[in-house]
Coordinates of C-alpha atoms in Angstrom, one line a residue:
Chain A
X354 CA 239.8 142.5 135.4
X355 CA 242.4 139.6 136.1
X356 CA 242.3 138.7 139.7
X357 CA 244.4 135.1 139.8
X358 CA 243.1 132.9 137.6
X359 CA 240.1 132.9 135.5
X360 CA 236.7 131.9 137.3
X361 CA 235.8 129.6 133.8
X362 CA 238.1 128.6 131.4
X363 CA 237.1 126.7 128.0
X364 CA 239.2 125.9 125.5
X365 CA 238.2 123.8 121.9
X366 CA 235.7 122.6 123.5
X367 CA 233.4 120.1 120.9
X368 CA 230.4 118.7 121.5
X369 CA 228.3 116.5 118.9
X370 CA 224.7 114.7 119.0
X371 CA 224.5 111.9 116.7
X372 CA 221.2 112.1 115.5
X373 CA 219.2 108.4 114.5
X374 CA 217.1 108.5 111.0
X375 CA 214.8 106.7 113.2
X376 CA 214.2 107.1 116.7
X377 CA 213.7 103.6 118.5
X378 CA 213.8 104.3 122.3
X379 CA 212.3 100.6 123.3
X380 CA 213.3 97.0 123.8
X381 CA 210.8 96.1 121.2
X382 CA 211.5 98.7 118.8
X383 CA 215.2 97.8 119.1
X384 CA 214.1 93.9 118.3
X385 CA 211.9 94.6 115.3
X386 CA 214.5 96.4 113.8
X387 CA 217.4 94.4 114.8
X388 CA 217.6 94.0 110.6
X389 CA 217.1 97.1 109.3
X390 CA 219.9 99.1 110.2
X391 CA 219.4 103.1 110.9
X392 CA 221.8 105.5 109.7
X393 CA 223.3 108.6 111.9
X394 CA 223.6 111.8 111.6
X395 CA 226.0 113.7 113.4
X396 CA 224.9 117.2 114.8
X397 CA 228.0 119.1 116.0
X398 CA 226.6 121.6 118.1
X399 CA 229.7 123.1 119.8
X400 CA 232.8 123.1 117.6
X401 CA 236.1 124.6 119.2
X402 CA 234.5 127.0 121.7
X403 CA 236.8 129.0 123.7
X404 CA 235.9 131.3 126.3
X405 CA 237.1 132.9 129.4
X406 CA 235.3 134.6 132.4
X407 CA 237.2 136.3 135.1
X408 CA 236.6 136.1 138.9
X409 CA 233.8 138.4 139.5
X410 CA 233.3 139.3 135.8
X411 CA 229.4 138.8 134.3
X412 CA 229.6 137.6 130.9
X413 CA 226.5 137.4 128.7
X414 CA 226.2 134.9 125.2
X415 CA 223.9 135.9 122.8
X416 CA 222.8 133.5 119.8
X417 CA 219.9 132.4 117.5
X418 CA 218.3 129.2 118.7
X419 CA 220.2 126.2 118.2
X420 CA 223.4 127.8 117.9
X421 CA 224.7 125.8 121.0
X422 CA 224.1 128.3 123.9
X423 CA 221.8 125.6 126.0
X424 CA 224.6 123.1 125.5
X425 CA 227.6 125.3 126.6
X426 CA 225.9 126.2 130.1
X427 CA 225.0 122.7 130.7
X428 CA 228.2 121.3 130.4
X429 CA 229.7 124.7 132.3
X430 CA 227.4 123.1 134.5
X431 CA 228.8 119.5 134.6
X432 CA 225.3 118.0 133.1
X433 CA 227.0 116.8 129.6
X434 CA 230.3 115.9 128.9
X435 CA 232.3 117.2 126.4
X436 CA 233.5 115.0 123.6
X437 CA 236.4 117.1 123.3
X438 CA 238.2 120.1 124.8
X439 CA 239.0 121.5 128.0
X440 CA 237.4 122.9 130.6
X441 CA 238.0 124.4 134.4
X442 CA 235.8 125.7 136.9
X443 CA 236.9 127.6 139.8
X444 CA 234.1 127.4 142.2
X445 CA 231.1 126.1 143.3
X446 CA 228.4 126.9 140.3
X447 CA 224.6 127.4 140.7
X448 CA 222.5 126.9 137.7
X449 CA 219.4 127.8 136.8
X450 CA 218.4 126.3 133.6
X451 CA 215.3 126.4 131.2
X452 CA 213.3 128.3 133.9
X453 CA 209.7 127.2 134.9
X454 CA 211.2 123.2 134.9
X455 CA 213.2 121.6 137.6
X456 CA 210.2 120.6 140.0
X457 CA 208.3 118.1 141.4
X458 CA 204.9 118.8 140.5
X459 CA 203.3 116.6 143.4
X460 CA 204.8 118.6 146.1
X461 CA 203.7 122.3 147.6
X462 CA 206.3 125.0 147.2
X463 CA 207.8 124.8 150.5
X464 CA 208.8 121.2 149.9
X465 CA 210.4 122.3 146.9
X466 CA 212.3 124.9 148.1
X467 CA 213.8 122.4 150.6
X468 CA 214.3 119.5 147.6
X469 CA 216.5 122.1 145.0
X470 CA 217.7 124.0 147.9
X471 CA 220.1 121.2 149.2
X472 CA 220.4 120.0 145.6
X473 CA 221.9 123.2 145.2
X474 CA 224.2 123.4 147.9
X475 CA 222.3 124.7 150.8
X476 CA 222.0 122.7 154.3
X477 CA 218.8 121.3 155.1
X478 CA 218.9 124.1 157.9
X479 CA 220.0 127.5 155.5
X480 CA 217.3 125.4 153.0
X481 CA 214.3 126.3 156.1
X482 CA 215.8 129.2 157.3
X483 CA 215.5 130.6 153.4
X484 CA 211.7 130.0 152.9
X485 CA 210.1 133.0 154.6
X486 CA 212.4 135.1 151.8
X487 CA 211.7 132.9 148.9
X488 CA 208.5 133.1 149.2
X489 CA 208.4 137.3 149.7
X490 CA 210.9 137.4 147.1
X491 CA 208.3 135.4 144.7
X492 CA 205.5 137.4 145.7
X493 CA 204.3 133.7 146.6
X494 CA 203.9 133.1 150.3
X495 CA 199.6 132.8 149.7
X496 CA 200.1 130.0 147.5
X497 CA 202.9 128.5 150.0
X498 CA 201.1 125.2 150.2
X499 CA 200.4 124.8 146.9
X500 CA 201.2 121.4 145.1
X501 CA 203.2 123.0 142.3
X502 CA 201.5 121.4 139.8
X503 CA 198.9 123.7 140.4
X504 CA 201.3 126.9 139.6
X505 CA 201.1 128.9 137.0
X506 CA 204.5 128.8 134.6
X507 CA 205.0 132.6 135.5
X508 CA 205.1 131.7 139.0
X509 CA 207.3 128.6 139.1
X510 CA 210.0 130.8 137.5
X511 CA 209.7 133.4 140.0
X512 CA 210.0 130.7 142.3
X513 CA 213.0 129.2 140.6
X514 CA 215.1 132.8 140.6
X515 CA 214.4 133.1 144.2
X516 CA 215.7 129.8 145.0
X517 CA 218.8 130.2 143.0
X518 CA 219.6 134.2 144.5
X519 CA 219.3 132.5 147.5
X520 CA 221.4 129.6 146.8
X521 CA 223.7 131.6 145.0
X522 CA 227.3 130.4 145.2
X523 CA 230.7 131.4 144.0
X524 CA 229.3 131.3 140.2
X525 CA 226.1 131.8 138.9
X526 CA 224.9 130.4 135.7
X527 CA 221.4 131.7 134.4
X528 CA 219.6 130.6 131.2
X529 CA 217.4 134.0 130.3
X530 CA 217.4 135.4 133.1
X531 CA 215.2 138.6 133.8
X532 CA 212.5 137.4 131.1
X533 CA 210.4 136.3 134.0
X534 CA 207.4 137.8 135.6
X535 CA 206.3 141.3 135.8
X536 CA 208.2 144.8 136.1
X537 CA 207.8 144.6 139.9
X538 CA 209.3 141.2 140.0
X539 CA 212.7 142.1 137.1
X540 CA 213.1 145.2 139.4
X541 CA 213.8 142.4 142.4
X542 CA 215.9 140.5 140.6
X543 CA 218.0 143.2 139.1
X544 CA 218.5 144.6 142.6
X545 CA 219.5 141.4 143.6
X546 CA 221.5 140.9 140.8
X547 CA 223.5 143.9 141.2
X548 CA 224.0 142.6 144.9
X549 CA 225.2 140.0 144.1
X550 CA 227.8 140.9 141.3
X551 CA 229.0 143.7 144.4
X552 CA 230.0 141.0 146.0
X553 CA 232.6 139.4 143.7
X554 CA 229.6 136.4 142.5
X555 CA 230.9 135.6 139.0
X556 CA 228.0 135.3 136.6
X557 CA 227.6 133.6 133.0
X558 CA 223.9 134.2 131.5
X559 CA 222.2 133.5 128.1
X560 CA 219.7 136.7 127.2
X561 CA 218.3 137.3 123.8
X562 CA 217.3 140.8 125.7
X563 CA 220.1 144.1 124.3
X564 CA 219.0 145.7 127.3
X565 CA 220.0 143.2 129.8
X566 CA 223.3 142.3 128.3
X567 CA 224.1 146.2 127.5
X568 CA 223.3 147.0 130.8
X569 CA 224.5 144.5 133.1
X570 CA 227.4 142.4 131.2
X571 CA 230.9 143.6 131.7
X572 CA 231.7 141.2 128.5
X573 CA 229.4 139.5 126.0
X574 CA 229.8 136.7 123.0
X575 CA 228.2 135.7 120.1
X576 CA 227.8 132.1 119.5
X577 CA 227.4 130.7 116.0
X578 CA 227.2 127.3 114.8
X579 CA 228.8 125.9 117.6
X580 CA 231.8 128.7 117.3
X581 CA 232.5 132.3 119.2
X582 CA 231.9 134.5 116.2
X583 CA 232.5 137.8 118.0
X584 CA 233.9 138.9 121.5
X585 CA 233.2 142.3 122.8
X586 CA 231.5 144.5 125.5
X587 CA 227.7 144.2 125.6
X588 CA 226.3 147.2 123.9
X589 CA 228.9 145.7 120.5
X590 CA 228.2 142.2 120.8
X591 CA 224.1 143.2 121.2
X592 CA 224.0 145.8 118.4
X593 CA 225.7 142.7 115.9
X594 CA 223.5 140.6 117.1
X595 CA 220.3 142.7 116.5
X596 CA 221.9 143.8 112.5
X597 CA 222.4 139.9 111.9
X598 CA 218.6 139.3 112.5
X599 CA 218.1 142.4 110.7
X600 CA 219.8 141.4 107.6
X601 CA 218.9 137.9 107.5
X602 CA 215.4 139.3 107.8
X603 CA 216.3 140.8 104.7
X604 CA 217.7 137.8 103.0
X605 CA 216.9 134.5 104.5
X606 CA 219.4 132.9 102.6
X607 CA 222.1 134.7 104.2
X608 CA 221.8 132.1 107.6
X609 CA 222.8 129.1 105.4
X610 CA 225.2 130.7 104.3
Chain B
X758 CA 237.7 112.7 118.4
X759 CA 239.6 114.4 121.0
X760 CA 240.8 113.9 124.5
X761 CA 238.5 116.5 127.0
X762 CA 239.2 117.4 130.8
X763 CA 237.1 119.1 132.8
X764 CA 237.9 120.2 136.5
X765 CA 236.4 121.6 139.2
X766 CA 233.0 119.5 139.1
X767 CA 233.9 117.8 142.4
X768 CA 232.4 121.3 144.1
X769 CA 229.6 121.5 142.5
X770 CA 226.1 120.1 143.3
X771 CA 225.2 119.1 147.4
X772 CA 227.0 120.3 150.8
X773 CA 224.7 118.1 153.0
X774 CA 223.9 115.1 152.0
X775 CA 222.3 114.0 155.1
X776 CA 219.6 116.8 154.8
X777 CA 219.3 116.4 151.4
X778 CA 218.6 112.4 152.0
X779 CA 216.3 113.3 154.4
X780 CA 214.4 115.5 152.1
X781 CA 214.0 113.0 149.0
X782 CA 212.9 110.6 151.7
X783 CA 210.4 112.7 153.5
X784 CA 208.6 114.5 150.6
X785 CA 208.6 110.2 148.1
X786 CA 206.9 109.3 151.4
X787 CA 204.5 112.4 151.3
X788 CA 204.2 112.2 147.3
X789 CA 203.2 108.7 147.5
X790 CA 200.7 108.5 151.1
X791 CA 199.5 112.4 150.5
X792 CA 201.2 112.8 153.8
X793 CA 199.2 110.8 156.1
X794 CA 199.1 107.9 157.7
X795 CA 195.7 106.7 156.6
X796 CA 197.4 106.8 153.3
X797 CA 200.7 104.6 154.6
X798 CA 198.1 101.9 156.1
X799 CA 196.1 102.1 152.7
X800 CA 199.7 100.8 151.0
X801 CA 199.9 98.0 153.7
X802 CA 196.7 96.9 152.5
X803 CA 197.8 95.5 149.0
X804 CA 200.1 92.4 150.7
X805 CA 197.7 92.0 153.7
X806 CA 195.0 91.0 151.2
X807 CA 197.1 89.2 149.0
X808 CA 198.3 87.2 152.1
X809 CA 194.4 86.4 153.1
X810 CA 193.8 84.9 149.8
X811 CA 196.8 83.0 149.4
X812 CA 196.2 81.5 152.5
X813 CA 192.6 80.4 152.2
X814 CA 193.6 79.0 148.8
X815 CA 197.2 77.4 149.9
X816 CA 196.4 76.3 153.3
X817 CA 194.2 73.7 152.5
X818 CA 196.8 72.1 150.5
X819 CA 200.0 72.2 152.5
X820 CA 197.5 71.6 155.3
X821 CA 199.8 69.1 157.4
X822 CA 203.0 71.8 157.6
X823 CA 202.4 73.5 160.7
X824 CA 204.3 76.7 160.0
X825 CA 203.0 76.9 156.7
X826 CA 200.9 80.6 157.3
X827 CA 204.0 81.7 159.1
X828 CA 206.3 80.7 156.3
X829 CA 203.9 82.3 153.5
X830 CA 203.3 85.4 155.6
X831 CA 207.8 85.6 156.0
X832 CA 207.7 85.1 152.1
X833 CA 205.1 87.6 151.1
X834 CA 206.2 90.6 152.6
X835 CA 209.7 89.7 152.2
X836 CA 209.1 89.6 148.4
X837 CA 207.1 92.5 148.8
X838 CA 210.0 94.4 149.7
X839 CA 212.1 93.1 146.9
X840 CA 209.3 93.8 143.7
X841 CA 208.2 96.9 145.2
X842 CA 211.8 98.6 145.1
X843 CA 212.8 97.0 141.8
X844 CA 209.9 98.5 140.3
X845 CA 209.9 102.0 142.0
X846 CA 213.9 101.5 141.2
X847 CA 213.6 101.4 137.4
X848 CA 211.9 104.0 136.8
X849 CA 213.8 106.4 139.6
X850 CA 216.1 108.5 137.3
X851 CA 213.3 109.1 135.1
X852 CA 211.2 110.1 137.4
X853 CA 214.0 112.5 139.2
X854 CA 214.6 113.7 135.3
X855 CA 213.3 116.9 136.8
X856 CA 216.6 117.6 139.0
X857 CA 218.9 115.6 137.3
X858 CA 218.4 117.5 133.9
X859 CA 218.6 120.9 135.9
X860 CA 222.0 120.4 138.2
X861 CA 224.5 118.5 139.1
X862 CA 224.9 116.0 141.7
X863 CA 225.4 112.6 142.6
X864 CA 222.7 110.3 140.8
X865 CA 222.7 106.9 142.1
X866 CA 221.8 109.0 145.4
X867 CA 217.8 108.9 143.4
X868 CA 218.2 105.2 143.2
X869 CA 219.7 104.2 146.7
X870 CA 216.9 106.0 148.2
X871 CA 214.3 104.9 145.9
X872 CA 213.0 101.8 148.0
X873 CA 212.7 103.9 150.9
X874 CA 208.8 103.6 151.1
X875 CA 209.4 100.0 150.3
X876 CA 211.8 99.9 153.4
X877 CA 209.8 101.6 155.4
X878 CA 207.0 99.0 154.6
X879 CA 209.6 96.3 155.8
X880 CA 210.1 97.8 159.0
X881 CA 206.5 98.1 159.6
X882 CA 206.0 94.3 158.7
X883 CA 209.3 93.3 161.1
X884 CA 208.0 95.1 164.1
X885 CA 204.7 93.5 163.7
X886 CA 206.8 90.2 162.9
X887 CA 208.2 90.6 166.8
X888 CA 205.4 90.8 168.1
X889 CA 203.5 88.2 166.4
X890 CA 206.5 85.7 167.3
X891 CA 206.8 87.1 171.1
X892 CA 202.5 86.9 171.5
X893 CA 202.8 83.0 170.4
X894 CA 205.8 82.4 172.7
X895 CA 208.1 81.7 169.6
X896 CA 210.4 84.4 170.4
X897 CA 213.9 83.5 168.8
X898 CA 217.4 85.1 170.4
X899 CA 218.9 87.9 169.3
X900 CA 221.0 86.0 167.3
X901 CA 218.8 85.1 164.7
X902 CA 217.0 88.4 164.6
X903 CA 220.5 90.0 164.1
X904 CA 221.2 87.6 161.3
X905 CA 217.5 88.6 159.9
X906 CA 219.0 92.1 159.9
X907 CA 222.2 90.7 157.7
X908 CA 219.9 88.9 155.4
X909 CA 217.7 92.4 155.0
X910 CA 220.8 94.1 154.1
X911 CA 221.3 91.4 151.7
X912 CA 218.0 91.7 150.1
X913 CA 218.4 95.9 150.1
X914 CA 221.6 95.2 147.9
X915 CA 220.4 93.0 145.5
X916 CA 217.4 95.3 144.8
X917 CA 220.1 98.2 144.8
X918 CA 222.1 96.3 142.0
X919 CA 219.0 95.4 139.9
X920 CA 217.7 99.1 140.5
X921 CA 221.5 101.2 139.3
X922 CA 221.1 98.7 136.3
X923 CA 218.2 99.2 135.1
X924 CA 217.1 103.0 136.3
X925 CA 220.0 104.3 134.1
X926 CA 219.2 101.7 130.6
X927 CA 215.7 102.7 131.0
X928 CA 216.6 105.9 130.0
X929 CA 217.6 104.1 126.7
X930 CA 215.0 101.6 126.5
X931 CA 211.9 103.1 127.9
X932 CA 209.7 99.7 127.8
X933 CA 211.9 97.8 130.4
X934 CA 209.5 98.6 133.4
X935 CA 207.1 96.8 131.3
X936 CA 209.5 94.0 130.9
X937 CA 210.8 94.3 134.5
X938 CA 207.1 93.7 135.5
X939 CA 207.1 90.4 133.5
X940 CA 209.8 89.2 135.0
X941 CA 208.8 90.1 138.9
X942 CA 205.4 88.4 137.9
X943 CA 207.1 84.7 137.0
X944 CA 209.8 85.3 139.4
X945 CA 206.7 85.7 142.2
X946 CA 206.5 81.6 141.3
X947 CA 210.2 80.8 140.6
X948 CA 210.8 81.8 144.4
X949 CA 209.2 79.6 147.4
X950 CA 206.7 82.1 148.5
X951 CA 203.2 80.3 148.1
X952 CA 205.0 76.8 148.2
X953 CA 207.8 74.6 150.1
X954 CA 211.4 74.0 148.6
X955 CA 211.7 70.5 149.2
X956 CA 208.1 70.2 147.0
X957 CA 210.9 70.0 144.2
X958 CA 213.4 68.2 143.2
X959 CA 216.9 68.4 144.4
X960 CA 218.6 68.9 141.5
X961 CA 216.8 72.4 140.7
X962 CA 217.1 73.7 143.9
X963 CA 220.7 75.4 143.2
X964 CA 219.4 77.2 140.0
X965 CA 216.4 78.7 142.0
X966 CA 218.9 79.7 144.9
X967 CA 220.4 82.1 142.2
X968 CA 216.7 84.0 142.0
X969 CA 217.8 86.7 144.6
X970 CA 214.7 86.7 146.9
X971 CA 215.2 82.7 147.0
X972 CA 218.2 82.7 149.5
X973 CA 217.0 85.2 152.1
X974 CA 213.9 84.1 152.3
X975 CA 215.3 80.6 152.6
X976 CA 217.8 81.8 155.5
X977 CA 214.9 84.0 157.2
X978 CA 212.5 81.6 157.7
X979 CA 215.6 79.3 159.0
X980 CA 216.6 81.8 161.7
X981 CA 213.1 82.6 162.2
X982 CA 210.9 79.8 162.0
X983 CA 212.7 76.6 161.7
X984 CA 215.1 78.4 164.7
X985 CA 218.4 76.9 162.7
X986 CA 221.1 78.7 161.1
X987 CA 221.9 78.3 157.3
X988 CA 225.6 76.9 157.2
X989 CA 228.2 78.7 156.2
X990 CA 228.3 77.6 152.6
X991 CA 224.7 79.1 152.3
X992 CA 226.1 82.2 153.5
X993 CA 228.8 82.3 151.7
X994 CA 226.5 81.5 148.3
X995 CA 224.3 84.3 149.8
X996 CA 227.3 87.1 150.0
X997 CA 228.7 85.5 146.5
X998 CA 225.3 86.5 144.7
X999 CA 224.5 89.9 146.5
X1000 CA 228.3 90.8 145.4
X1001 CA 228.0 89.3 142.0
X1002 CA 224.6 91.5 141.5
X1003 CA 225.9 94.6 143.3
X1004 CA 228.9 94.5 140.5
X1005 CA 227.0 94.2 137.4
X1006 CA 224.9 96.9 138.6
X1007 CA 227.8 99.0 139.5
X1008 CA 229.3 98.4 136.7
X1009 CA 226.2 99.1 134.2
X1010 CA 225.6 101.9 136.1
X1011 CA 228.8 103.8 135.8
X1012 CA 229.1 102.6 132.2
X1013 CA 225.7 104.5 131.4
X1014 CA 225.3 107.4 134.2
X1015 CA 227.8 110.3 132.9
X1016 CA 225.5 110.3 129.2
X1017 CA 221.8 109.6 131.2
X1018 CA 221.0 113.4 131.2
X1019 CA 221.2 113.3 127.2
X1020 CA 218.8 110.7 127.1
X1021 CA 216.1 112.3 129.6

C-alpha cells in the first residue's frame, strides 16, 4: 500500500480537557467568585495515539462514545491543537464534521453552498458552477431557496455530504458518514464514494456501522480511552468491536475496568 | 507536558480568498437587510432619527456656532460607524461558531469583515456628505477629502483592534457584549459628538484624545468643516493610538485564537 510517504501520520499524540468543578463562562461570574477558588479536573481524552494512513488508503475508527474519536478528526483537521505529539498531513483535507451543523440558518441553500464551498477550498466560480449538482445530488433543488433554518436535519446533512463530495480534496475526513438520509440517498454516496477512492482521494471516517467499515475500509482501528487498542482490516476490527459491546452488555462492569 | 508539531495545516482551509470575502460580505448584508434595499434604508433610519432629536434638543443651546448641525451630523455618523462595528465585532467569532467549529481557516478573516455593513453605512453617509458640502458651496479640495479617507482608515483600525480583542475573549467571557455596550453608551458622551471640545477644560482634552473616536472626529471636522489641517503632532498622536490599539488587539488575539474553537 506504501506509495512515498504516508498521507497522515500521528505519533503520541495527547490531548487533555481540564474540566472546572464549576463552570463560570462570564465577567460577573468570574468576579463573584474571584474568592472561592474552583478545582480542575483533567480529562485526558487522547493519550499516545499513533496512527498511519497511506496515500489513497481509507481507514475507518471505530469506538464507544467518548473514547476520543471526535477529538482525533478535529485536530487531523487542524481545529484543536494537540498538547502533545506529532502530527503531519500530506494534503489538502476536507472535513465534514458532526453532520446536520456547520450552517448559517438565516441564509437559503444556495448561499450556503457558496459560504462552506470557498471555506472549503473551492473558488467562488467552481463554488457556482457546483450548485446545479449539489442540489440533484441532495435531492434538494425544490427547496433551493429555502432559508436553511427551515430544513429538516435529514436534509441539511444530505446537503452537507454533497457539498463536501464536491469539494472533495486530496483527503477526506468524514464523521459517520453514510448514516444520513434514505437508501436512495447512501446508494449516491456510496457510488460517490467508491469514485472517489478510484481516484487515489485518501479517506479517514468514524462509523459505528460493521457494514460500512467491513465493506469499504481497506484498514480500521479501535479507539479506547484515548489509546489504539486494536489495528486490523475492517471485518476484525468490526467484529471486536461488536463482542466488546456484547460482553459489556453482559457485565457492565467490565467498561470500568 | 510534551512538545507537539503538526505540519501540513498551511494547505488546508480557503484557495480564494477574494471570493470567499465576497461571500461573507454579500450573504451578512443579505442576513441582516433580508436582501433589499428597503431593508438597507430601514438601517439608516436609526442615526437619521437620532440626529433629528439631537439637533432640536442641542441646537438651541450651542445656538451661536454656526457649523454646529454640520459638526453633530460629522460626529454622529462617524461614531455610528465606530459603535456599530465594535458591537457586531464582539460577538463575530461566536456568531461564525458555525464554520469555525466545522473547518479550518483563517479566523480573524470573520472579524475584519465584520463591520462591513457598518462600512457600507459609512460610505452611504460620505457620498451623501459630498453632496451636502458641494449643494451649500462648501466643497473642500481633494486634499482634505483624501485625508478624510486616511482618518476613515484610522477609525476602521481601531474598531479592528477592539473587535480581534474582544471577539476571541468573548468566547471566554460570554457577558462582555453586555459590558462592551456599557462602555459604547458612556463613551457616546466622553467623545465630542453632541458638544464642542473647547466647552472643556484644557487640561482634560489630552485624556479624551485617547477615546479612539475623539481624534478622528476632531481631524474630520478640521479637514472638513473648519477647512484646516490637524498638525502634525495630532497626526502623529492619531497613528500612535491606532498602532497602540491595533497591537493589543493583535496581540490578545493571537494569544487566544489557536484554543477559541474549544471554547465555542
Amino acid at each position: 500500500m506504501s506509495r512515498g510517504p504516508a498521507a497522515i501520520e500521528v505519533h503520541g499524540l495527547r490531548k487533555s480537557f481540564s474540566i472546572p468543578s464549576v463552570h463560570r463562562d462570564t465577567l460577573r461570574d468570574h468576579v463573584l467568585g474571584l474568592f472561592r477558588p474552583r478545582r480542575f479536573e483533567t480529562l485526558r481524552v487522547l493519550d499516545g495515539v499513533e496512527l498511519e494512513v497511506a496515500r489513497g488508503e481509507t481507514l475507518a475508527i471505530m469506538g464507544r462514545n467518548g473514547c476520543g474519536k471526535s477529538t482525533l478528526l478535529k485536530i487531523l483537521c487542524g481545529i484543536y491543537r494537540p498538547d502533545a505529539g506529532t502530527v503531519h498531513v500530506r494534503g489538502a483535507v476536507t472535513p465534514i464534521l458532526e453532520l446536520g451543523l456547520g450552517w448559517n440558518p438565516e441564509l437559503d441553500a444556495i448561499d450556503n453552498v457558496l459560504l462552506i464551498g470557498t471555506v472549503m477550498g473551492l473558488t467562488l466560480r467552481e463554488a457556482r458552477a457546483s450548485i446545479d449538482s449539489v442540489l440533484a445530488f441532495a435531492e434538494l433543488e425544490r427547496f433551493a431557496n429555502l432559508q436553511l433554518k427551515h430544513y429538516s436535519s435529514g436534509m441539511a446533512s444530505r446537503l452537507a455530504y454533497a457539498i463536501a463530495f464536491e469539494a472533495a480534496r486530496e483527503i477526506l475526513i468524514l464523521d459517520e458518514v453514510f448514516a444520513v438520509g434514505d437508501a436512495g440517498f447512501r446508494l449516491r454516496c456510496e457510488a460517490r464514494y467508491r469514485e472517489l477512492h478510484a481516484r487515489g482521494h485518501t479517506v479517514v471516517l468514524v462509523s459505528h456501522e460493521p457494514r460500512t467499515v467491513s465493506t469499504f475500509c481497506d484498514r480500521a482501528l479501535l479507539l479506547e480511552e484515548g489509546r489504539v487498542a486494536l489495528s486490523g482490516t475492517g471485518p476484525q476490527v468490526a467484529e471486536a468491536y461488536l463482542a466488546r459491546l456484547a460482553a459489556e452488555r453482559r457485565d457492565p462492569a467490565a467498561r470500568t475496568a | 507536558m510534551g512538545a507537539s508539531a503538526i505540519t501540513g495545516l498551511a494547505r488546508q482551509g480557503p484557495t480564494d480568498f477574494p471570493g470567499l470575502i465576497w461571500t461573507i460580505v454579500r450573504t451578512d448584508f443579505k442576513a441582516r437587510y433580508h436582501g433589499t434595499l428597503g431593508g438597507f434604508l430601514w438601517a439608516l433610519l436609526k442615526p437619521a432619527a437620532m440626529f433629528v432629536v439631537l439637533l432640536c434638543v442641542f441646537s438651541f443651546i450651542f445656538a451661536s456656532d454656526p457649523d454646529y448641525r454640520l459638526n453633530l451630523l460629522i460626529g454622529l455618523f462617524l461614531w455610528d460607524f465606530f459603535a456599530e462595528s465594535t458591537k457586531v465585532g464582539v460577538l463575530s467569532l461566536h456568531a461564525k461558531g458555525f464554520l469555525l467549529s466545522k473547518s479550518r481557516f483563517p479566523r480573524w478573516i470573520m472579524v475584519a469583515t465584520s463591520s462591513s455593513n457598518a462600512l457600507i453605512t459609512l460610505t452611504v453617509f460620505s457620498g451623501s456628505l459630498f453632496v451636502l458640502l458641494a449643494s451649500s458651496h462648501r466643497m473642500p479640495g481633494p486634499l482634505s477629502w483624501l485625508l478624510y479617507a486616511v482618518y476613515l482608515l484610522h477609525l476602521y483600525l481601531m474598531a479592528l483592534g477592539i473587535s480581534l480583542a474582544s471577539s476571541v475573549l468573548f468566547l471566554r467571557y460570554r457577558d462582555l457584549n453586555q459590558v462592551w455596550e456599557v462602555v459604547t453608551q458612556a463613551g457616546f458622551f466622553l467623545a465630542p459628538i453632541v458638544y464642542p471640545l473647547d466647552i472643556l477644560p484644557e487640561r482634560f482634552h489630552r485624556l479624551l484624545y485617547a477615546w479612539p473616536p475623539t481624534p478622528v472626529i476632531q481631524n474630520v471636522r478640521a479637514v472638513l468643516v473648519a477647512g484646516t489641517v490637524p498638525s502634525l503632532r495630532a497626526h502623529a498622536l492619531l497613528t500612535l493610538l491606532t498602532c497602540a490599539i491595533l497591537a493589543v488587539g493583535v496581540a490578545v488575539y493571537r494569544r487566544q485564537a489557536p484554543r477559541a474553537a474549544e471554547y465555542l
